[in-house]
Amino acid sequence: MSSFNILSVAGTDPSGGAGIQADLKAFSALGGYGMSVVTALVAQTTTGVAAVHRVPPEFITRQLDVLLQDVRADAVKIGMLGDTDVIAAVVGALDAYRPPHVVLDPVMVAKSGDRLLAADAIEAVRTELLPRADLITPNLPEAAELLGEPEAADTAAMEAQARRLLELGARRVLIKGGHQDTAQSTDLLVEPGAQARAFSAPRVPTGNTHGTGCTLSSAIAALLPQRDGCAAAVREAKDYLTGALRRADELDVGAGKGPVHHFHAWW
């Protein structure tokens, strides 16, 4: 295959650091041809979310249908969905078109603390989306909310929560430890019947972390069709994000938490 087409299904971020804008940058940086279906227009900056304009579910279905009837999607990354009707629209498209790789980043709350998923939609994520994703990438608060439990305090608790997410139907879980206060940032890849694999990197001393979750999940989605197995894609994506964090302070974007440097290898 000469090229790989990667689709982001998510909300926007006008500041360019998260959401679809971040996804498209990561896809391109890692050799994927980026495509997008917009689920919400978000008035957002580095300091927070000011407003969200939901895209009608029937128009999301229309976007997905016209795109996937024409263009092969080698992987799909799912980000902000917002509510149960949007989840149903995306589930319908996954069932109809069966993309070979689906990465679900269960976006619930922005780094600024603003809620991006309706509370009553969490059950739909659990029951409808988890079983249809090849990999889910929750951070510690997201994993806790999906399970209705306190946040994991250490790697043993992270693994236990990841295995409970497998019991809910997830095929693979990458539970991210970025919220822990440790010298190393450690993510755990947990698969059924296999020992958990840890992916660690030194924690980068920067306040410019806007969009790290979007960027990691989209990097994995871009790499899954190109690499031999999920672990290889996760390792390379983790290294890519670490590089983007190390160079984040070279950018001058906004007054709040700035974005990571998606194109750190080029400029």
PDB file of C-alpha atoms in Angstrom:
ATOM      1  CA  MET A   1       0.000   0.000   0.000  1.00  0.00           C
ATOM      2  CA  SER A   2       1.495   3.329  -1.053  1.00  0.00           C
ATOM      3  CA  SER A   3      -0.317   5.530   1.468  1.00  0.00           C
ATOM      4  CA  PHE A   4      -2.470   5.274   4.567  1.00  0.00           C
ATOM      5  CA  ASN A   5      -5.679   7.212   5.125  1.00  0.00           C
ATOM      6  CA  ILE A   6      -6.441   8.078   8.759  1.00  0.00           C
ATOM      7  CA  LEU A   7      -9.786   9.529   9.851  1.00  0.00           C
ATOM      8  CA  SER A   8     -10.411  11.681  12.914  1.00  0.00           C
ATOM      9  CA  VAL A   9     -13.973  11.838  14.251  1.00  0.00           C
ATOM     10  CA  ALA A  10     -13.860  14.589  16.855  1.00  0.00           C
ATOM     11  CA  GLY A  11     -14.521  18.199  17.797  1.00  0.00           C
ATOM     12  CA  THR A  12     -12.540  21.233  16.728  1.00  0.00           C
ATOM     13  CA  ASP A  13     -10.037  23.428  18.543  1.00  0.00           C
ATOM     14  CA  PRO A  14      -9.531  26.860  16.947  1.00  0.00           C
ATOM     15  CA  SER A  15      -6.229  27.267  18.803  1.00  0.00           C
ATOM     16  CA  GLY A  16      -4.898  24.245  16.918  1.00  0.00           C
ATOM     17  CA  GLY A  17      -3.549  22.324  19.895  1.00  0.00           C
ATOM     18  CA  ALA A  18      -6.213  19.678  20.460  1.00  0.00           C
ATOM     19  CA  GLY A  19      -9.162  18.039  18.721  1.00  0.00           C
ATOM     20  CA  ILE A  20      -9.262  17.553  14.983  1.00  0.00           C
ATOM     21  CA  GLN A  21      -6.548  20.137  14.349  1.00  0.00           C
ATOM     22  CA  ALA A  22      -4.093  18.255  16.564  1.00  0.00           C
ATOM     23  CA  ASP A  23      -5.128  14.924  15.067  1.00  0.00           C
ATOM     24  CA  LEU A  24      -4.468  16.070  11.510  1.00  0.00           C
ATOM     25  CA  LYS A  25      -1.042  17.398  12.480  1.00  0.00           C
ATOM     26  CA  ALA A  26      -0.072  14.127  14.164  1.00  0.00           C
ATOM     27  CA  PHE A  27      -1.342  12.051  11.235  1.00  0.00           C
ATOM     28  CA  SER A  28       0.733  14.090   8.805  1.00  0.00           C
ATOM     29  CA  ALA A  29       3.845  14.058  11.002  1.00  0.00           C
ATOM     30  CA  LEU A  30       3.719  10.255  11.117  1.00  0.00           C
ATOM     31  CA  GLY A  31       3.089   9.511   7.461  1.00  0.00           C
ATOM     32  CA  GLY A  32      -0.709   9.323   7.346  1.00  0.00           C
ATOM     33  CA  TYR A  33      -3.105  11.145   5.045  1.00  0.00           C
ATOM     34  CA  GLY A  34      -5.464  12.922   7.418  1.00  0.00           C
ATOM     35  CA  MET A  35      -9.245  13.154   7.048  1.00  0.00           C
ATOM     36  CA  SER A  36     -11.847  14.481   9.464  1.00  0.00           C
ATOM     37  CA  VAL A  37     -15.513  14.336  10.401  1.00  0.00           C
ATOM     38  CA  VAL A  38     -16.552  17.153  12.745  1.00  0.00           C
ATOM     39  CA  THR A  39     -18.777  16.274  15.715  1.00  0.00           C
ATOM     40  CA  ALA A  40     -18.756  19.680  17.415  1.00  0.00           C
ATOM     41  CA  LEU A  41     -17.533  23.220  16.833  1.00  0.00           C
ATOM     42  CA  VAL A  42     -15.729  24.249  20.000  1.00  0.00           C
ATOM     43  CA  ALA A  43     -14.912  27.848  20.909  1.00  0.00           C
ATOM     44  CA  GLN A  44     -11.677  26.995  22.698  1.00  0.00           C
ATOM     45  CA  THR A  45      -8.291  28.526  23.421  1.00  0.00           C
ATOM     46  CA  THR A  46      -5.297  27.589  25.542  1.00  0.00           C
ATOM     47  CA  THR A  47      -7.154  28.957  28.577  1.00  0.00           C
ATOM     48  CA  GLY A  48     -10.396  27.008  28.303  1.00  0.00           C
ATOM     49  CA  VAL A  49     -13.627  26.241  26.480  1.00  0.00           C
ATOM     50  CA  ALA A  50     -15.995  29.185  25.961  1.00  0.00           C
ATOM     51  CA  ALA A  51     -18.802  27.420  24.077  1.00  0.00           C
ATOM     52  CA  VAL A  52     -19.698  24.229  22.196  1.00  0.00           C
ATOM     53  CA  HIS A  53     -21.925  24.069  19.119  1.00  0.00           C
ATOM     54  CA  ARG A  54     -23.087  20.482  18.568  1.00  0.00           C
ATOM     55  CA  VAL A  55     -23.288  19.147  15.030  1.00  0.00           C
ATOM     56  CA  PRO A  56     -26.644  17.412  14.425  1.00  0.00           C
ATOM     57  CA  PRO A  57     -26.215  13.606  14.512  1.00  0.00           C
ATOM     58  CA  GLU A  58     -27.844  13.182  11.101  1.00  0.00           C
ATOM     59  CA  PHE A  59     -25.227  15.495   9.574  1.00  0.00           C
ATOM     60  CA  ILE A  60     -22.445  13.517  11.268  1.00  0.00           C
ATOM     61  CA  THR A  61     -23.900  10.391   9.657  1.00  0.00           C
ATOM     62  CA  ARG A  62     -23.984  12.212   6.319  1.00  0.00           C
ATOM     63  CA  GLN A  63     -20.331  13.242   6.653  1.00  0.00           C
ATOM     64  CA  LEU A  64     -19.307   9.684   7.485  1.00  0.00           C
ATOM     65  CA  ASP A  65     -21.341   8.104   4.703  1.00  0.00           C
ATOM     66  CA  VAL A  66     -20.173  10.322   1.854  1.00  0.00           C
ATOM     67  CA  LEU A  67     -16.557  10.037   2.990  1.00  0.00           C
ATOM     68  CA  LEU A  68     -16.371   6.308   3.664  1.00  0.00           C
ATOM     69  CA  GLN A  69     -18.272   5.389   0.510  1.00  0.00           C
ATOM     70  CA  ASP A  70     -15.504   7.134  -1.437  1.00  0.00           C
ATOM     71  CA  VAL A  71     -12.274   6.914   0.561  1.00  0.00           C
ATOM     72  CA  ARG A  72     -10.737   3.856   2.242  1.00  0.00           C
ATOM     73  CA  ALA A  73     -10.041   4.531   5.928  1.00  0.00           C
ATOM     74  CA  ASP A  74      -7.085   2.478   7.166  1.00  0.00           C
ATOM     75  CA  ALA A  75      -7.651   3.646  10.737  1.00  0.00           C
ATOM     76  CA  VAL A  76     -10.166   5.762  12.635  1.00  0.00           C
ATOM     77  CA  LYS A  77      -9.429   7.829  15.724  1.00  0.00           C
ATOM     78  CA  ILE A  78     -12.515   8.800  17.750  1.00  0.00           C
ATOM     79  CA  GLY A  79     -12.304  11.773  20.085  1.00  0.00           C
ATOM     80  CA  MET A  80     -14.946  14.166  21.401  1.00  0.00           C
ATOM     81  CA  LEU A  81     -18.484  12.944  20.744  1.00  0.00           C
ATOM     82  CA  GLY A  82     -20.526  14.895  23.273  1.00  0.00           C
ATOM     83  CA  ASP A  83     -23.783  12.986  23.696  1.00  0.00           C
ATOM     84  CA  THR A  84     -25.622   9.713  23.114  1.00  0.00           C
ATOM     85  CA  ASP A  85     -27.104  10.674  19.745  1.00  0.00           C
ATOM     86  CA  VAL A  86     -23.656  11.402  18.319  1.00  0.00           C
ATOM     87  CA  ILE A  87     -22.340   8.129  19.754  1.00  0.00           C
ATOM     88  CA  ALA A  88     -25.163   6.279  18.004  1.00  0.00           C
ATOM     89  CA  ALA A  89     -24.283   7.944  14.685  1.00  0.00           C
ATOM     90  CA  VAL A  90     -20.635   6.928  14.979  1.00  0.00           C
ATOM     91  CA  VAL A  91     -21.517   3.381  16.061  1.00  0.00           C
ATOM     92  CA  GLY A  92     -23.719   3.060  12.985  1.00  0.00           C
ATOM     93  CA  ALA A  93     -20.841   4.028  10.710  1.00  0.00           C
ATOM     94  CA  LEU A  94     -18.388   1.661  12.424  1.00  0.00           C
ATOM     95  CA  ASP A  95     -20.821  -1.212  11.941  1.00  0.00           C
ATOM     96  CA  ALA A  96     -21.523  -0.291   8.322  1.00  0.00           C
ATOM     97  CA  TYR A  97     -17.936   0.268   7.122  1.00  0.00           C
ATOM     98  CA  ARG A  98     -15.808  -1.862   9.496  1.00  0.00           C
ATOM     99  CA  PRO A  99     -12.525   0.090   9.439  1.00  0.00           C
ATOM    100  CA  PRO A 100      -9.563  -2.188  10.231  1.00  0.00           C
ATOM    101  CA  HIS A 101      -8.251  -0.108  13.156  1.00  0.00           C
ATOM    102  CA  VAL A 102     -10.334   1.947  15.604  1.00  0.00           C
ATOM    103  CA  VAL A 103      -8.711   3.975  18.396  1.00  0.00           C
ATOM    104  CA  LEU A 104     -11.084   5.462  20.967  1.00  0.00           C
ATOM    105  CA  ASP A 105      -9.887   8.362  23.090  1.00  0.00           C
ATOM    106  CA  PRO A 106     -12.804   8.693  25.544  1.00  0.00           C
ATOM    107  CA  VAL A 107     -12.731  12.482  25.813  1.00  0.00           C
ATOM    108  CA  MET A 108     -14.823  13.618  28.767  1.00  0.00           C
ATOM    109  CA  VAL A 109     -13.241  16.734  30.234  1.00  0.00           C
ATOM    110  CA  ALA A 110     -10.874  19.270  28.653  1.00  0.00           C
ATOM    111  CA  LYS A 111      -7.537  19.979  30.331  1.00  0.00           C
ATOM    112  CA  SER A 112      -9.073  23.291  31.429  1.00  0.00           C
ATOM    113  CA  GLY A 113     -11.717  21.353  33.385  1.00  0.00           C
ATOM    114  CA  ASP A 114     -14.578  22.008  30.969  1.00  0.00           C
ATOM    115  CA  ARG A 115     -16.878  19.009  30.427  1.00  0.00           C
ATOM    116  CA  LEU A 116     -17.011  17.699  26.832  1.00  0.00           C
ATOM    117  CA  LEU A 117     -19.160  14.574  27.292  1.00  0.00           C
ATOM    118  CA  ALA A 118     -22.650  14.631  28.772  1.00  0.00           C
ATOM    119  CA  ALA A 119     -22.805  12.668  32.007  1.00  0.00           C
ATOM    120  CA  ASP A 120     -25.670  10.532  30.708  1.00  0.00           C
ATOM    121  CA  ALA A 121     -23.568   9.491  27.686  1.00  0.00           C
ATOM    122  CA  ILE A 122     -20.957   7.592  29.701  1.00  0.00           C
ATOM    123  CA  GLU A 123     -23.055   4.421  29.670  1.00  0.00           C
ATOM    124  CA  ALA A 124     -23.252   4.583  25.867  1.00  0.00           C
ATOM    125  CA  VAL A 125     -19.459   4.826  25.712  1.00  0.00           C
ATOM    126  CA  ARG A 126     -19.198   1.761  27.959  1.00  0.00           C
ATOM    127  CA  THR A 127     -21.727  -0.408  26.178  1.00  0.00           C
ATOM    128  CA  GLU A 128     -21.641   0.778  22.563  1.00  0.00           C
ATOM    129  CA  LEU A 129     -18.191   2.162  21.810  1.00  0.00           C
ATOM    130  CA  LEU A 130     -15.803   0.134  23.969  1.00  0.00           C
ATOM    131  CA  PRO A 131     -16.620  -3.187  22.266  1.00  0.00           C
ATOM    132  CA  ARG A 132     -16.137  -1.627  18.806  1.00  0.00           C
ATOM    133  CA  ALA A 133     -12.689  -0.142  19.454  1.00  0.00           C
ATOM    134  CA  ASP A 134      -9.459  -2.019  18.871  1.00  0.00           C
ATOM    135  CA  LEU A 135      -7.765   0.196  21.443  1.00  0.00           C
ATOM    136  CA  ILE A 136      -9.056   2.663  24.021  1.00  0.00           C
ATOM    137  CA  THR A 137      -6.716   5.281  25.502  1.00  0.00           C
ATOM    138  CA  PRO A 138      -8.203   6.674  28.737  1.00  0.00           C
ATOM    139  CA  ASN A 139      -6.224   8.836  31.107  1.00  0.00           C
ATOM    140  CA  LEU A 140      -6.598   8.199  34.832  1.00  0.00           C
ATOM    141  CA  PRO A 141      -9.699  10.395  35.378  1.00  0.00           C
ATOM    142  CA  GLU A 142     -11.388   8.938  32.284  1.00  0.00           C
ATOM    143  CA  ALA A 143     -10.712   5.347  33.307  1.00  0.00           C
ATOM    144  CA  ALA A 144     -12.065   6.077  36.776  1.00  0.00           C
ATOM    145  CA  GLU A 145     -15.220   7.678  35.392  1.00  0.00           C
ATOM    146  CA  LEU A 146     -15.854   4.807  32.972  1.00  0.00           C
ATOM    147  CA  LEU A 147     -15.628   2.382  35.897  1.00  0.00           C
ATOM    148  CA  GLY A 148     -17.290   4.525  38.560  1.00  0.00           C
ATOM    149  CA  GLU A 149     -14.205   4.197  40.757  1.00  0.00           C
ATOM    150  CA  PRO A 150     -11.553   6.481  42.303  1.00  0.00           C
ATOM    151  CA  GLU A 151      -8.521   7.313  40.184  1.00  0.00           C
ATOM    152  CA  ALA A 152      -5.705   4.762  40.206  1.00  0.00           C
ATOM    153  CA  ALA A 153      -2.884   5.816  42.507  1.00  0.00           C
ATOM    154  CA  ASP A 154      -0.111   3.586  41.162  1.00  0.00           C
ATOM    155  CA  THR A 155       0.721   1.250  38.271  1.00  0.00           C
ATOM    156  CA  ALA A 156      -0.787  -1.785  40.003  1.00  0.00           C
ATOM    157  CA  ALA A 157      -4.119   0.027  40.330  1.00  0.00           C
ATOM    158  CA  MET A 158      -3.802   1.236  36.726  1.00  0.00           C
ATOM    159  CA  GLU A 159      -3.450  -2.324  35.498  1.00  0.00           C
ATOM    160  CA  ALA A 160      -6.380  -3.487  37.614  1.00  0.00           C
ATOM    161  CA  GLN A 161      -8.603  -0.774  36.148  1.00  0.00           C
ATOM    162  CA  ALA A 162      -7.455  -1.549  32.616  1.00  0.00           C
ATOM    163  CA  ARG A 163      -8.390  -5.202  33.117  1.00  0.00           C
ATOM    164  CA  ARG A 164     -11.830  -4.200  34.367  1.00  0.00           C
ATOM    165  CA  LEU A 165     -12.232  -2.152  31.177  1.00  0.00           C
ATOM    166  CA  LEU A 166     -11.393  -5.303  29.218  1.00  0.00           C
ATOM    167  CA  GLU A 167     -14.203  -7.028  31.094  1.00  0.00           C
ATOM    168  CA  LEU A 168     -16.557  -4.295  29.839  1.00  0.00           C
ATOM    169  CA  GLY A 169     -15.705  -5.273  26.265  1.00  0.00           C
ATOM    170  CA  ALA A 170     -12.600  -3.302  25.335  1.00  0.00           C
ATOM    171  CA  ARG A 171     -10.181  -5.315  23.176  1.00  0.00           C
ATOM    172  CA  ARG A 172      -7.049  -3.475  24.304  1.00  0.00           C
ATOM    173  CA  VAL A 173      -6.514  -0.672  26.822  1.00  0.00           C
ATOM    174  CA  LEU A 174      -3.718   1.855  26.974  1.00  0.00           C
ATOM    175  CA  ILE A 175      -4.223   3.503  30.358  1.00  0.00           C
ATOM    176  CA  LYS A 176      -2.195   6.702  30.541  1.00  0.00           C
ATOM    177  CA  GLY A 177      -0.334   7.767  33.660  1.00  0.00           C
ATOM    178  CA  GLY A 178       0.335  11.365  32.716  1.00  0.00           C
ATOM    179  CA  HIS A 179      -1.744  12.679  35.639  1.00  0.00           C
ATOM    180  CA  GLN A 180       0.504  10.993  38.214  1.00  0.00           C
ATOM    181  CA  ASP A 181       3.113  13.055  40.068  1.00  0.00           C
ATOM    182  CA  THR A 182       6.121  10.895  39.211  1.00  0.00           C
ATOM    183  CA  ALA A 183       9.496  11.411  37.533  1.00  0.00           C
ATOM    184  CA  GLN A 184       8.523   8.987  34.782  1.00  0.00           C
ATOM    185  CA  SER A 185       5.311   9.186  32.781  1.00  0.00           C
ATOM    186  CA  THR A 186       4.211   5.557  32.426  1.00  0.00           C
ATOM    187  CA  ASP A 187       1.395   4.212  30.265  1.00  0.00           C
ATOM    188  CA  LEU A 188       0.271   0.580  30.458  1.00  0.00           C
ATOM    189  CA  LEU A 189      -0.885  -1.459  27.462  1.00  0.00           C
ATOM    190  CA  VAL A 190      -3.153  -4.248  28.693  1.00  0.00           C
ATOM    191  CA  GLU A 191      -4.531  -7.003  26.448  1.00  0.00           C
ATOM    192  CA  PRO A 192      -6.586 -10.106  27.319  1.00  0.00           C
ATOM    193  CA  GLY A 193      -4.486 -13.051  28.435  1.00  0.00           C
ATOM    194  CA  ALA A 194      -1.209 -11.154  28.239  1.00  0.00           C
ATOM    195  CA  GLN A 195       1.151  -9.494  30.673  1.00  0.00           C
ATOM    196  CA  ALA A 196       0.798  -5.714  30.834  1.00  0.00           C
ATOM    197  CA  ARG A 197       3.459  -3.767  28.951  1.00  0.00           C
ATOM    198  CA  ALA A 198       4.759  -0.499  30.365  1.00  0.00           C
ATOM    199  CA  PHE A 199       5.807   2.411  28.170  1.00  0.00           C
ATOM    200  CA  SER A 200       7.739   5.014  30.137  1.00  0.00           C
ATOM    201  CA  ALA A 201       9.407   8.309  29.343  1.00  0.00           C
ATOM    202  CA  PRO A 202      10.918  11.003  31.557  1.00  0.00           C
ATOM    203  CA  ARG A 203       8.321  13.573  32.520  1.00  0.00           C
ATOM    204  CA  VAL A 204       8.991  16.755  30.531  1.00  0.00           C
ATOM    205  CA  PRO A 205       9.069  19.934  32.659  1.00  0.00           C
ATOM    206  CA  THR A 206       6.716  22.090  30.574  1.00  0.00           C
ATOM    207  CA  GLY A 207       3.366  23.741  31.140  1.00  0.00           C
ATOM    208  CA  ASN A 208       2.570  23.461  27.438  1.00  0.00           C
ATOM    209  CA  THR A 209       0.618  20.216  27.474  1.00  0.00           C
ATOM    210  CA  HIS A 210      -2.565  21.225  25.642  1.00  0.00           C
ATOM    211  CA  GLY A 211      -3.715  18.346  23.446  1.00  0.00           C
ATOM    212  CA  THR A 212      -1.395  15.624  24.714  1.00  0.00           C
ATOM    213  CA  GLY A 213      -4.191  13.033  24.883  1.00  0.00           C
ATOM    214  CA  CYS A 214      -5.505  13.846  21.409  1.00  0.00           C
ATOM    215  CA  THR A 215      -1.987  13.756  20.019  1.00  0.00           C
ATOM    216  CA  LEU A 216      -1.034  10.386  21.508  1.00  0.00           C
ATOM    217  CA  SER A 217      -4.193   8.615  20.386  1.00  0.00           C
ATOM    218  CA  SER A 218      -4.012  10.079  16.889  1.00  0.00           C
ATOM    219  CA  ALA A 219      -0.326   9.160  16.634  1.00  0.00           C
ATOM    220  CA  ILE A 220      -1.201   5.563  17.505  1.00  0.00           C
ATOM    221  CA  ALA A 221      -4.012   5.555  14.923  1.00  0.00           C
ATOM    222  CA  ALA A 222      -1.618   6.811  12.247  1.00  0.00           C
ATOM    223  CA  LEU A 223       0.960   4.149  13.096  1.00  0.00           C
ATOM    224  CA  LEU A 224      -1.262   1.075  13.552  1.00  0.00           C
ATOM    225  CA  PRO A 225      -1.627   0.377   9.799  1.00  0.00           C
ATOM    226  CA  GLN A 226       2.101   0.978   9.284  1.00  0.00           C
ATOM    227  CA  ARG A 227       3.664  -1.050  12.090  1.00  0.00           C
ATOM    228  CA  ASP A 228       3.749  -4.705  13.144  1.00  0.00           C
ATOM    229  CA  GLY A 229       1.378  -4.842  16.092  1.00  0.00           C
ATOM    230  CA  CYS A 230      -0.166  -2.486  18.611  1.00  0.00           C
ATOM    231  CA  ALA A 231       2.817  -2.398  20.984  1.00  0.00           C
ATOM    232  CA  ALA A 232       5.145  -1.154  18.252  1.00  0.00           C
ATOM    233  CA  ALA A 233       2.692   1.595  17.322  1.00  0.00           C
ATOM    234  CA  VAL A 234       2.273   2.624  20.968  1.00  0.00           C
ATOM    235  CA  ARG A 235       6.037   2.754  21.587  1.00  0.00           C
ATOM    236  CA  GLU A 236       6.676   4.949  18.554  1.00  0.00           C
ATOM    237  CA  ALA A 237       3.692   7.176  19.331  1.00  0.00           C
ATOM    238  CA  LYS A 238       4.907   7.637  22.912  1.00  0.00           C
ATOM    239  CA  ASP A 239       8.371   8.611  21.655  1.00  0.00           C
ATOM    240  CA  TYR A 240       6.812  11.057  19.189  1.00  0.00           C
ATOM    241  CA  LEU A 241       4.733  12.714  21.921  1.00  0.00           C
ATOM    242  CA  THR A 242       7.751  12.978  24.222  1.00  0.00           C
ATOM    243  CA  GLY A 243       9.637  14.784  21.464  1.00  0.00           C
ATOM    244  CA  ALA A 244       6.670  17.092  20.896  1.00  0.00           C
ATOM    245  CA  LEU A 245       6.567  17.929  24.613  1.00  0.00           C
ATOM    246  CA  ARG A 246      10.316  18.573  24.784  1.00  0.00           C
ATOM    247  CA  ARG A 247      10.045  21.135  22.007  1.00  0.00           C
ATOM    248  CA  ALA A 248       6.708  22.629  23.110  1.00  0.00           C
ATOM    249  CA  ASP A 249       8.272  25.681  24.763  1.00  0.00           C
ATOM    250  CA  GLU A 250       9.671  26.776  21.407  1.00  0.00           C
ATOM    251  CA  LEU A 251       6.128  27.677  20.330  1.00  0.00           C
ATOM    252  CA  ASP A 252       4.450  30.899  21.423  1.00  0.00           C
ATOM    253  CA  VAL A 253       0.731  30.113  21.363  1.00  0.00           C
ATOM    254  CA  GLY A 254      -1.725  31.652  23.807  1.00  0.00           C
ATOM    255  CA  ALA A 255      -1.662  32.727  27.430  1.00  0.00           C
ATOM    256  CA  GLY A 256      -2.646  29.385  28.984  1.00  0.00           C
ATOM    257  CA  LYS A 257      -1.458  25.829  28.483  1.00  0.00           C
ATOM    258  CA  GLY A 258       0.150  25.932  25.064  1.00  0.00           C
ATOM    259  CA  PRO A 259       0.199  23.077  22.557  1.00  0.00           C
ATOM    260  CA  VAL A 260       2.841  20.458  21.995  1.00  0.00           C
ATOM    261  CA  HIS A 261       5.070  20.829  18.921  1.00  0.00           C
ATOM    262  CA  HIS A 262       3.609  18.343  16.451  1.00  0.00           C
ATOM    263  CA  PHE A 263       6.222  19.065  13.781  1.00  0.00           C
ATOM    264  CA  HIS A 264       9.255  19.104  16.075  1.00  0.00           C
ATOM    265  CA  ALA A 265      11.202  16.866  13.689  1.00  0.00           C
ATOM    266  CA  TRP A 266      10.952  19.441  10.885  1.00  0.00           C
ATOM    267  CA  TRP A 267      11.051  22.929  12.419  1.00  0.00           C
TER     268      TRP A 267
END
